[in-house]
XYZ file of C-alpha atoms in Angstrom:
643
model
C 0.000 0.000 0.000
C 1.056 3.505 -0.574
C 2.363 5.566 2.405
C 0.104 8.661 3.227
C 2.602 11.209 2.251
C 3.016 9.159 -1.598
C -0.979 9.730 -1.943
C -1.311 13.433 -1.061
C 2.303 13.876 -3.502
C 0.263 12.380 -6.335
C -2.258 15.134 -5.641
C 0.310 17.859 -5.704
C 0.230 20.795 -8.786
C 2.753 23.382 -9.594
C 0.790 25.524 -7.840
C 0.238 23.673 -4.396
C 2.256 25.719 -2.849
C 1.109 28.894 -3.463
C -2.654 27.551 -3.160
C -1.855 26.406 0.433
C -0.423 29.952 1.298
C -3.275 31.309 -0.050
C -5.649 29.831 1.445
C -3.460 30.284 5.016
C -3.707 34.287 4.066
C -7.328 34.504 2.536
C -9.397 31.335 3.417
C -12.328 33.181 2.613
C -11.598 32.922 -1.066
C -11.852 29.026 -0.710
C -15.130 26.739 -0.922
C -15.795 24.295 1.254
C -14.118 21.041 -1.493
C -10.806 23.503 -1.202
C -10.717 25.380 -4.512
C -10.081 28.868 -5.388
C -13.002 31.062 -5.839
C -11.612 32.753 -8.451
C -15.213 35.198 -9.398
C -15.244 36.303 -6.017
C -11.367 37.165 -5.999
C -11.892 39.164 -8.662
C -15.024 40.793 -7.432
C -12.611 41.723 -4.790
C -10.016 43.518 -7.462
C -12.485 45.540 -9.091
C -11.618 49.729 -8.828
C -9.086 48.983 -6.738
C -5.337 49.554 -6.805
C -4.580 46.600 -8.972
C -1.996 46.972 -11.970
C -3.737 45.619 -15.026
C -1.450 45.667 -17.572
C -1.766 42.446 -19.747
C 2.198 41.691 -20.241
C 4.571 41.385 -17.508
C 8.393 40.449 -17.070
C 9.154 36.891 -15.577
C 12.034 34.819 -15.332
C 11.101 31.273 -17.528
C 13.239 28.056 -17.451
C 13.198 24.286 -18.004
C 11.939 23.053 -14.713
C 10.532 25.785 -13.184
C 6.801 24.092 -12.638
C 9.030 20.491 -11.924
C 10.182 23.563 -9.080
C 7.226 24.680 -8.324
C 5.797 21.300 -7.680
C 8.916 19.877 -5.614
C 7.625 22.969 -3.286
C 4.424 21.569 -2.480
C 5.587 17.827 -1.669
C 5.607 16.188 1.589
C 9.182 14.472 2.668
C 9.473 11.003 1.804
C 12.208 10.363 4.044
C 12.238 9.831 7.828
C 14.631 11.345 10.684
C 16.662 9.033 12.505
C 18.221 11.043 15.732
C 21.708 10.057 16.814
C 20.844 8.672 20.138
C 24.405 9.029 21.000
C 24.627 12.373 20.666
C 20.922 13.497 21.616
C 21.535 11.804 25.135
C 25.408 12.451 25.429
C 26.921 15.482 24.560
C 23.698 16.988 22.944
C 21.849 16.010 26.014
C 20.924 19.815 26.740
C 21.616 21.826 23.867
C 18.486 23.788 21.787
C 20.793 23.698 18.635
C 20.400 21.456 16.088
C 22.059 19.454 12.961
C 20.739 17.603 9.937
C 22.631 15.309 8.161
C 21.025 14.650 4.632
C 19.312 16.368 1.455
C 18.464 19.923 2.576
C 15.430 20.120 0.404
C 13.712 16.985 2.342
C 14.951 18.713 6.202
C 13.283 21.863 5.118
C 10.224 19.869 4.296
C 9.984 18.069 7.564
C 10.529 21.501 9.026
C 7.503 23.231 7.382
C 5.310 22.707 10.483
C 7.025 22.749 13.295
C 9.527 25.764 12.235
C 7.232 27.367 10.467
C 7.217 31.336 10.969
C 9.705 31.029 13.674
C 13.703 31.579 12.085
C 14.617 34.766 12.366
C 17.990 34.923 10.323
C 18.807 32.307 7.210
C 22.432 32.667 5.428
C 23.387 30.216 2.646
C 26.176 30.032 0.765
C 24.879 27.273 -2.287
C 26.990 26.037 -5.094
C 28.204 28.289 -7.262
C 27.617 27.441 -10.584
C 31.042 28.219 -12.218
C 31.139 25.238 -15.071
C 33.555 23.706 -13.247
C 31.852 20.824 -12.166
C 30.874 22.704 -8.280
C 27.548 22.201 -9.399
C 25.538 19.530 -10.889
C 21.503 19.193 -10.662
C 21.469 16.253 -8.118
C 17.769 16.173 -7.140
C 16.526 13.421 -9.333
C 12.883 12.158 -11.513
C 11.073 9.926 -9.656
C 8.393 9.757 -11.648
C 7.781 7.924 -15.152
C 7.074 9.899 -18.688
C 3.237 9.136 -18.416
C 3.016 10.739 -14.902
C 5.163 14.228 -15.333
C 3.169 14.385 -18.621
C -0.561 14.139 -16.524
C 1.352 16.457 -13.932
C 2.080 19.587 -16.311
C 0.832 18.743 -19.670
C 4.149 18.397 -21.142
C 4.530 16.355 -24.859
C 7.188 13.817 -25.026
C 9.858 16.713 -26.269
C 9.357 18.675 -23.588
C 9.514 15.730 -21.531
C 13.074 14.990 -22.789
C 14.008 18.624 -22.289
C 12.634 18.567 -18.682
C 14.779 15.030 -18.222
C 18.097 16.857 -19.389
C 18.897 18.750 -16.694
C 19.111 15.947 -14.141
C 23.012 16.385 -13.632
C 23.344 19.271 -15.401
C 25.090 22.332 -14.493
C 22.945 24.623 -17.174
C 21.503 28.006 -15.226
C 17.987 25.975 -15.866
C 19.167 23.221 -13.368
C 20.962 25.555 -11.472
C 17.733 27.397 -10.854
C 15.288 24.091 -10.294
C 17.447 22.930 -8.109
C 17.554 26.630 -5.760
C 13.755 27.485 -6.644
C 12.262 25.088 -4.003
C 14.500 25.325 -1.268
C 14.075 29.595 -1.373
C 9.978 28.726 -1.070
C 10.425 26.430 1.799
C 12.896 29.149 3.329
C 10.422 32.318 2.872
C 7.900 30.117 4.774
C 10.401 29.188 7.693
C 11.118 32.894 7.984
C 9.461 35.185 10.576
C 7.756 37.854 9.659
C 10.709 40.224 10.598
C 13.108 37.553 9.204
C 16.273 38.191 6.614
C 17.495 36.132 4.197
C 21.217 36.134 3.360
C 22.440 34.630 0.118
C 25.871 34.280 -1.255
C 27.002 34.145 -4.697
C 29.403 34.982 -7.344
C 28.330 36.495 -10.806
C 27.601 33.384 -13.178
C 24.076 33.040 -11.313
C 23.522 36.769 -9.788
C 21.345 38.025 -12.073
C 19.032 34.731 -12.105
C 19.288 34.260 -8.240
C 17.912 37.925 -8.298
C 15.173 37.283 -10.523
C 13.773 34.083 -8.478
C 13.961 35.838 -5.532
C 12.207 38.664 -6.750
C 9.482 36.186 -7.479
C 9.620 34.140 -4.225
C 9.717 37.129 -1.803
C 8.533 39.478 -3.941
C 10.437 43.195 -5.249
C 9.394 44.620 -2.596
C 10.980 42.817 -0.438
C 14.476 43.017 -1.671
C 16.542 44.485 1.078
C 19.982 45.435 -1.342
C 23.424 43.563 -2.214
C 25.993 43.663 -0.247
C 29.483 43.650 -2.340
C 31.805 40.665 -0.441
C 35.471 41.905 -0.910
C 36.728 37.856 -0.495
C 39.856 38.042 -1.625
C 42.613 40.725 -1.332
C 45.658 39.138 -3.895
C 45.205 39.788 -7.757
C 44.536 37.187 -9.957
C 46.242 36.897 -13.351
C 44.138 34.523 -15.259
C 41.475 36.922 -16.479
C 41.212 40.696 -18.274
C 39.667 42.104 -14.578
C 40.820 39.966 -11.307
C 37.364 38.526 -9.556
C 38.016 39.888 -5.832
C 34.306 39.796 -4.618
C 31.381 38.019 -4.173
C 27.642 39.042 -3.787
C 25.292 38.108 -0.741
C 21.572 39.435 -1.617
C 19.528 40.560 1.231
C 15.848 39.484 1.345
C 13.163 40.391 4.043
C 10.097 38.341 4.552
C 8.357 41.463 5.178
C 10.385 44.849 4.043
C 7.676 46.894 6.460
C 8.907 44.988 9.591
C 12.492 43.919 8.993
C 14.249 43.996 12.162
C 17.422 45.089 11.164
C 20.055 46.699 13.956
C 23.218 48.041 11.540
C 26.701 48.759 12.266
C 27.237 50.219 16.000
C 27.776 53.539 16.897
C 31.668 55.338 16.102
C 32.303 57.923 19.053
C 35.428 58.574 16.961
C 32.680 60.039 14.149
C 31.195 62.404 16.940
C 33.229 65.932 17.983
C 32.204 68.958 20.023
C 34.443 71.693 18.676
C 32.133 74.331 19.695
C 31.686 73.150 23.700
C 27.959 72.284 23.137
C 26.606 71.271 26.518
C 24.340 68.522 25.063
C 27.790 66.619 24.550
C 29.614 65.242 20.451
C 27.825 65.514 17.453
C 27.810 65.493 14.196
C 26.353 67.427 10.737
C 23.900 65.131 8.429
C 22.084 65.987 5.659
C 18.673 68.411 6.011
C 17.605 66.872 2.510
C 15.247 64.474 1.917
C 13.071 62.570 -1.637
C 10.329 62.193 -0.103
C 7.511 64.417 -1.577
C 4.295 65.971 0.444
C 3.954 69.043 2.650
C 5.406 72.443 3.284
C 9.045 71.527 2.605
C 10.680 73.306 -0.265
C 11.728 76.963 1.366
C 14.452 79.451 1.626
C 16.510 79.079 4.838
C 18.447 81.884 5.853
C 21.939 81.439 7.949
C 21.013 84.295 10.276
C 25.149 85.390 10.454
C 25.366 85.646 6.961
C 21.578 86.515 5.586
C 22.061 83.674 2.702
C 19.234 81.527 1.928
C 19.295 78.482 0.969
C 17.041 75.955 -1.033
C 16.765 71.998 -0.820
C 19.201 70.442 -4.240
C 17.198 70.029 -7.614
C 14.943 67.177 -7.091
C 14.488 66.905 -3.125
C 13.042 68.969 -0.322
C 14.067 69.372 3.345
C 13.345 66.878 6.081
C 11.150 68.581 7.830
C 8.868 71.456 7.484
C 8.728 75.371 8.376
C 7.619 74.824 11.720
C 10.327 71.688 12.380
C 13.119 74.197 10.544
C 12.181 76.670 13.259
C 12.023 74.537 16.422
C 15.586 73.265 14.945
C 16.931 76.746 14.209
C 16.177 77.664 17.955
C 17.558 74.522 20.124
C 20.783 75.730 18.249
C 20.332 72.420 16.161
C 21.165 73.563 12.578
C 24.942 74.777 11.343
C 25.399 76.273 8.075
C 29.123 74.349 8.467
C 31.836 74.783 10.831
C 32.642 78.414 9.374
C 29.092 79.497 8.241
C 29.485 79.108 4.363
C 27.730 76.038 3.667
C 24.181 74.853 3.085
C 22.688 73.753 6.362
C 22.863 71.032 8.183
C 21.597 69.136 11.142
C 23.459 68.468 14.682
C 23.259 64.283 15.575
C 23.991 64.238 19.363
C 26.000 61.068 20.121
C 24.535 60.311 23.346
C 20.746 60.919 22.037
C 21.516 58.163 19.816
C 22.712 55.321 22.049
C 19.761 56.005 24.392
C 17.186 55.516 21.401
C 19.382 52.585 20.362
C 20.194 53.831 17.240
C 23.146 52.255 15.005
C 24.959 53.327 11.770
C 23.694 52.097 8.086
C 25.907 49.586 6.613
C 27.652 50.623 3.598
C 26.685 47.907 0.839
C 30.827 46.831 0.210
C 31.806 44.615 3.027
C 36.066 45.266 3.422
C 37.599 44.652 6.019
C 35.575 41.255 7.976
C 37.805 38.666 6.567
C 38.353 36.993 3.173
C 37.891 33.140 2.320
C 42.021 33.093 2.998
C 40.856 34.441 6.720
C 38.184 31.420 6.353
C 40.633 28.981 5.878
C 43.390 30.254 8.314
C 40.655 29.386 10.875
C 40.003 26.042 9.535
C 44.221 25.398 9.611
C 43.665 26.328 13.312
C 41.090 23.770 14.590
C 41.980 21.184 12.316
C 45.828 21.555 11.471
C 44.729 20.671 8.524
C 42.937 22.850 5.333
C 40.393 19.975 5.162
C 37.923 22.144 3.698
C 37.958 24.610 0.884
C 36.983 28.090 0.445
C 35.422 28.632 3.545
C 33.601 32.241 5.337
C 35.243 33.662 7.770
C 33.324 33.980 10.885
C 33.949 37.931 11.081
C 31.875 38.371 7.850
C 28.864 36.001 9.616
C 29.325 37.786 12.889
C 28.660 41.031 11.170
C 25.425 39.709 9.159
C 23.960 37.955 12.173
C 24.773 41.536 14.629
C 22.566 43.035 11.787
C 19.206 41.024 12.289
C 19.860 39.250 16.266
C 20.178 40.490 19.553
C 18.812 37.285 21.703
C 17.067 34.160 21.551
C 17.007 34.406 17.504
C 17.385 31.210 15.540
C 19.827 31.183 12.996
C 19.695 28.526 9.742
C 22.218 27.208 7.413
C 21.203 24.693 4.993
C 24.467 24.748 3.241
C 25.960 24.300 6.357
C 29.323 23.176 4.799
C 32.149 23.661 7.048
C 29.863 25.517 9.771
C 31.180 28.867 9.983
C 27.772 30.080 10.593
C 27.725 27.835 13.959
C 31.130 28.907 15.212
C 30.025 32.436 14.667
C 26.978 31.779 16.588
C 28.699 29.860 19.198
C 31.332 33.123 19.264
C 28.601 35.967 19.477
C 26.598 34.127 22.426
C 29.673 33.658 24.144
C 31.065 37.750 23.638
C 27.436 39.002 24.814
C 25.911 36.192 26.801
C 22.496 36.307 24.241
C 20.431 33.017 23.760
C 21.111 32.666 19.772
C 20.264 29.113 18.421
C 21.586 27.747 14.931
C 20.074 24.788 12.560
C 22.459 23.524 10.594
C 22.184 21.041 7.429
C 24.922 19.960 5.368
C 24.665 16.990 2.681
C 26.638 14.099 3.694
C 29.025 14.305 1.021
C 31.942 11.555 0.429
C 35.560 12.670 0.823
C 36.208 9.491 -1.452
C 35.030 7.301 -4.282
C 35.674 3.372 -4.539
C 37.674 2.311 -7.368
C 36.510 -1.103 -9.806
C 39.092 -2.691 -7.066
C 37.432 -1.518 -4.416
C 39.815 0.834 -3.011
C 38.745 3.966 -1.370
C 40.259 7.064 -3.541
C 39.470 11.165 -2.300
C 37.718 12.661 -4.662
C 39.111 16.133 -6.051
C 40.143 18.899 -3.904
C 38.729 16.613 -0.657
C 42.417 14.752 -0.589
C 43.372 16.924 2.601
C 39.485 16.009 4.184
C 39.996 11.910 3.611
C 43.478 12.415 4.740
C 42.140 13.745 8.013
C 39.949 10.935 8.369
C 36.928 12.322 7.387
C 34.366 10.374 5.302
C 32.096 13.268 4.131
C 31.456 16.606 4.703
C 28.995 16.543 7.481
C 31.529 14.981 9.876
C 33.988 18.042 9.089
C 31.164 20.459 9.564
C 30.062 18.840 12.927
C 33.400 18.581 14.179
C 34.159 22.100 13.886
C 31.239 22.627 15.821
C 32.987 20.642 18.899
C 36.216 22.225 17.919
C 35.144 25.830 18.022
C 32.801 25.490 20.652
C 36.114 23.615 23.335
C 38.054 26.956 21.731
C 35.724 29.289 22.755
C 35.610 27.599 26.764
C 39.455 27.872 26.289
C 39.398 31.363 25.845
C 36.762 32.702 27.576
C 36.855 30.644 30.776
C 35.766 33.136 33.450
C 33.721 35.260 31.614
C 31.320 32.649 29.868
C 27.944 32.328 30.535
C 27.275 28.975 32.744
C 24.110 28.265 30.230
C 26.573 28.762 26.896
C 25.165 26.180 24.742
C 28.370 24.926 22.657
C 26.800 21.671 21.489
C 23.645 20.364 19.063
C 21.372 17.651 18.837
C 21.994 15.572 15.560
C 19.748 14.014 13.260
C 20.126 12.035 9.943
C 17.665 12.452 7.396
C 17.183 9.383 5.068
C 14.781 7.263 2.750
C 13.723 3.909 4.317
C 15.947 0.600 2.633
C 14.560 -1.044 0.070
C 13.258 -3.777 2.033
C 11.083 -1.378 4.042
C 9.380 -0.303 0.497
C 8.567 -3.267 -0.107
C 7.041 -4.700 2.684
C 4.715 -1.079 2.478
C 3.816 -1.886 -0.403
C 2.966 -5.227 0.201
C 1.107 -4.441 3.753
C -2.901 -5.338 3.637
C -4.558 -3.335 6.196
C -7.458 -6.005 6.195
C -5.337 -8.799 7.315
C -6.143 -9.990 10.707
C -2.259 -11.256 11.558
C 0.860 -9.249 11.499
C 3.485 -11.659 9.563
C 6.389 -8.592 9.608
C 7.887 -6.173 12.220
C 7.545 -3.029 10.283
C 9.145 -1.009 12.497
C 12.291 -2.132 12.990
C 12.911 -0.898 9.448
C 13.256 2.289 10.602
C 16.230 1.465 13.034
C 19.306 3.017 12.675
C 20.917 -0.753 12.580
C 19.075 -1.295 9.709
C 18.810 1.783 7.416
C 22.950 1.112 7.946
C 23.708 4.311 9.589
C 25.215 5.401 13.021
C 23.451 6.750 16.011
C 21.773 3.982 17.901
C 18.306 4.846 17.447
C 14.990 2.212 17.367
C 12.928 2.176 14.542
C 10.323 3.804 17.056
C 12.647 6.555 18.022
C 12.640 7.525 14.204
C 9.026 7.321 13.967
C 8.302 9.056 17.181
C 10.908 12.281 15.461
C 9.689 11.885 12.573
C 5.281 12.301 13.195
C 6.788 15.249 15.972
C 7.774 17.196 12.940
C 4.906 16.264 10.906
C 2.747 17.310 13.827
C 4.355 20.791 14.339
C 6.263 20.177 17.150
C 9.948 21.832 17.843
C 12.794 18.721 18.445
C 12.961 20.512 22.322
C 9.320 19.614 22.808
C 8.122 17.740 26.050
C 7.700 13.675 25.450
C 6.557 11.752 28.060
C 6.280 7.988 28.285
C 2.786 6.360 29.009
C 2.675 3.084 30.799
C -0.709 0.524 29.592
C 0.537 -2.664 31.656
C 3.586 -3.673 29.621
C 3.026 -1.478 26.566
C 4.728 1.932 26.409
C 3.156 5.031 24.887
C 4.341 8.444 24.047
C 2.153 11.872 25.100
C 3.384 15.172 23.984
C 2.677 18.033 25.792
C -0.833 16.942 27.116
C -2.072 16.950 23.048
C -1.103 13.734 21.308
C -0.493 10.024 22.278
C 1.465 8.239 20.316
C 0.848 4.028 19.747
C 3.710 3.075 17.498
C 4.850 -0.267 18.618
C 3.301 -3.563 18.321
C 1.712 -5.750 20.881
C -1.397 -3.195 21.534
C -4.230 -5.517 22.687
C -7.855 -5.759 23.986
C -6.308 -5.095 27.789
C -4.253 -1.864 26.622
C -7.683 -0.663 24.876
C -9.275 -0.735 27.889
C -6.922 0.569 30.322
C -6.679 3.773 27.700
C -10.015 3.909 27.831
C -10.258 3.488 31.417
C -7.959 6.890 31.948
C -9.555 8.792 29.397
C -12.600 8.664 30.760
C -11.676 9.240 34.338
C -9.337 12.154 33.170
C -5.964 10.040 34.498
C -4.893 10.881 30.927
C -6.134 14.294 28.960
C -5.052 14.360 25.420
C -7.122 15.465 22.047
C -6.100 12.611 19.664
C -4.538 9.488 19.680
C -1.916 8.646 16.727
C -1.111 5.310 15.551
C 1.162 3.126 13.385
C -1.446 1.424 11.441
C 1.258 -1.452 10.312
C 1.559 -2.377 13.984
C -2.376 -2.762 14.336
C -4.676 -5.534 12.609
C -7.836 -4.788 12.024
C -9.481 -6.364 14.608
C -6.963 -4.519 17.396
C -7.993 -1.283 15.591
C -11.503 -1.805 15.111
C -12.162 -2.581 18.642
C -9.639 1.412 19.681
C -11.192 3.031 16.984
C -15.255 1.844 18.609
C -14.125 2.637 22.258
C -12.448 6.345 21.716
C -15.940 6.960 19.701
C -17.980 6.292 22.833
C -16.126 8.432 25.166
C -17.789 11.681 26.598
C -14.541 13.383 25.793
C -13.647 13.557 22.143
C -10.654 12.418 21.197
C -9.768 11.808 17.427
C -7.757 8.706 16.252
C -5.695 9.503 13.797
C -4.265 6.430 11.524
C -0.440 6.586 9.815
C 0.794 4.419 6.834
């Protein structure tokens, strides 16, 4: 039988995504079967401030509604946590780390994340042509099916097909189109989105993005001066790189700039009210009383706003300024006026200093790697940030509690800098991190294990893939920072992370859910064990119930910090969840167990709204007889069934 997340991905259109948002926002445009009431949107549109013009510019390419539609799918994989970790190290720490494809973590973080990161950086593969990038997300569905799903005829088919590991800017975009949707819906409302890249995909990561978050939304570019040598192998040596700014919501960024320079502020005429300094009176913004003479009262000039603007404020404000001794017509009266900033009226409103869009002078990838050299003694990964440029991007959207996300994790330099910032000013920041678990090697027709290019250093280190480097660094940076700041740290720094893998079931698992009949009265195979770390063949010590258990807590919009208790019926143990859900995944649930459950729900022992189950661990006489007894209770409590 098909799992319930293959039957509602069968359903899914281009546009599921943007339906299901839609309806979130305006639910009163939707009937009561779920479609879009499209007459009474319009109705809606009519004499108001709609642009109507017929043609509009938008950014085509081979994939884009394969794109679209990856954005409305459910995960198809589960999340195994690494027991080891999550009850050693991990134990207490809020941070946390995915191992596995970032498009599948971000869809099992939809619910439970959703609306809640505050800050998102990713640096993704650049797509130079020199094999960084190739489209790795691949078809898993037949010719017949994508040609039902968008209409496509068997050339368009094959054109759609060609870009599965291709590096053409139309794979290059699928592959980065999803993952930006799912990251505008993890985003708060005040959130930021940070993206790095160089200029072979600028102009089309600009475009999407104007798309996903919309134009209005587009914060600016900062200008990334990485590198400071000059290179020789081109007309114009390529010394920066690009990192676009997104808000989820431009009217309620939350954005805190550079801090304050008291080196900027002087007092060389003894005012009382303490430093200052002369800004601009001018202004673009149109309305009001604002275009005037002023007159420097020493020297009887007047003065008019420059061609195009106005002043900043009008007659009245100009006065009330000219009389708190606020305006200077320059430090020797012959210059158009301007007004006094006091330095220590700024730091009580908790003003700071707009960034200037070129970034010199917070490291360069050689800084990056000089940092790596240091934890590792080894340059085991290449090209990495430096955690002064992530310091400074994170100051600009966090003060406490934030939670910052990577899902290019790489070598973690967003973590470190995390870790370093909490432990400098003693805030409450939390980072997810997700990093592909890419192989340092390849096996050779003998079977011997070979690095693969520019990972020699990596496998030489002893590191398999690129996850272990990145996690590592976390425990190297975070021992570093208690090193070096061992009386002045906060005793709740968190300088560790809960880890979790995220992975499709084996083969055998498939098959045996495909081959499960619900109607069968026996139970011939252990289903859950499938889902066992042992046998998916990865580390971390985890029960095929633990990854079901982490897996449905995602599903069900919980965070991975959330309270799970264990229930007790006689010799059968249950999982409740914050007084909401009860969880029945193993097998061995009988007539006895029914009617204890029953027994506490009734007499309020146990308060919860629904009961969850794992349907393969049931036959149908077991659930028959749960599903009858829940109905008759006073209290309603829903039983909700999982394949």
């Amino acid at each position: 039988m098909k799992t319930d997340n293959e039957k509602y991905n069968e359903t899914v259109q281009p546009n599921t995504a943007f339906l299901n948002e839609l309806k979130d926002k305006l639910p009163e445009f939707f009937t009561k079967d779920g479609s879009f009431d499209l007459d009474k949107f319009k109705n809606q549109l009519k004499e108001k401030n709609i642009n109507e013009l017929s043609e509009g510019y938008q950014l085509d390419f081979i994939g884009k509604d394969y794109a679209r539609r990856q954005a409305g799918e459910m995960p198809n994989t589960v999340i195994v946590p690494d027991e080891k970790q999550n009850n050693g190290e991990g134990a207490h720490s809020k941070n946390l780390f995915f191992t596995g494809d970032n498009l599948e973590v971000l869809r099992h973080l939809q619910n439970g994340y959703l609306s809640k990161i505050n800050m998102i950086f990713i640096d993704p593969p650049y797509n130079t042509g020199n094999n960084e990038f190739e489209y790795p997300d691949t078809f898993e569905y037949s010719d017949n099916q994508i040609r039902d799903m968008f209409g496509l005829n068997d050339e368009e088919i094959e054109r759609l097909k060609s870009i599965e590991g291709s590096s053409s800017h139309s794979a290059w975009l699928t592959f980065m189109y999803p993952r930006l949707v799912f990251a505008k819906r993890l985003l708060v409302q005040s959130g930021t989105i940070f993206i790095s890249i160089d200029d072979n995909e600028f102009a089309n990561l600009k475009n999407i993005c104007d798309e996903i978050f919309g134009e209005a939304n587009y914060v600016d570019s900062f200008i990334w001066e990485s590198r400071t040598s000059i290179s020789n192998d081109s007309p114009i040596s390529l010394n920066h790189n690009y990192i676009l700014v997104y808000a989820k919501n431009l009217q309620r960024l939350q954005w805190y700039g550079d801090p304050l320079k008291s080196s900027e502020y002087k007092n060389p005429d003894n005012d009382p009210r303490g430093p200052w300094k002369l800004t601009p009176l001018d202004a673009n913004k149109a309305g009001g009383d604002t275009v005037f003479g002023i007159v420097n009262p020493k020297t009887g000039k007047e003065y008019f706003p420059p061609h195009n603007r106005i002043w900043a404020f009008n007659r009245d404000g100009i006065k009330k300024l000219m009389q708190q001794g606020r305006i200077k017509f320059g430090l020797h009266d012959d210059s158009s006026p301007k007004r006094k900033l006091y330095l220590n009226e700024r730091i009580k409103k908790g003003d700071s200093k707009t960034p200037s869009s070129l970034l010199k002078g917070v490291g360069t990838t050689k800084d990056g790697t000089n940092e790596i050299l240091k934890l590792f003694n080894s340059k085991c990964f290449s090209y990495p940030k430096p955690t002064s440029l992530l310091k400074k991007l994170i100051k600009y959207t966090s003060k406490d509690n934030e939670i910052i996300m990577d899902f290019f994790a790489g070598s973690s330099t967003t973590a470190d800098a995390v870790l370093q910032l909490n432990a400098n000013d003693g805030a409450h920041r939390r980072f997810i991190m997700v990093q592909l678990p890419e192989k340092t090697y390849h096996t050779n027709k003998s079977g011997k294990e070979l690095p693969v290019q520019g990972s020699r250093a990596a496998y030489d280190a002893g590191f398999r893939s690129i996850d272990e480097i990145s996690r590592e660094r976390i425990r190297r940076a975070a021992k570093k920072i208690h090193a070096d700041n061992e009386l002045t740290l906060p005793k709740d720094f968190d300088g560790s992370f809960k880890h979790y893998r995220v992975v499709k079931p084996v083969k055998q698992t498939l098959e045996e859910i495909d081959d499960f009949d619900p109607n069968n009265t026996n139970l011939f195979t252990d289903m859950i064990d499938g889902f066992s770390s042992k046998s998916l063949g990865i580390d971390g010590d985890a029960t095929g119930e633990d990854t079901i258990l982490t897996t449905w807590l995602a599903k069900d919009g919980y965070p991975f910090d959330a309270n799970v208790e264990e229930v007790k019926f006689d010799n059968y143990t249950a999982h409740k969840v914050e007084d909401n859900r009860l969880y029945l995944i193993n097998e061995g649930w009988t007539a006895d167990q029914t009617k204890e459950l029953l027994n506490q729900l009734g007499t309020h022992q146990l308060e919860v709204q629904s009961v969850v189950i794992f349907g393969y661990s049931f036959n149908v006489a077991e659930l028959r007889e749960l599903e009858n007894g829940l109905k008759q209770l006073d209290s309603k409590v829903t039983l909700i069934k999982r394949y």
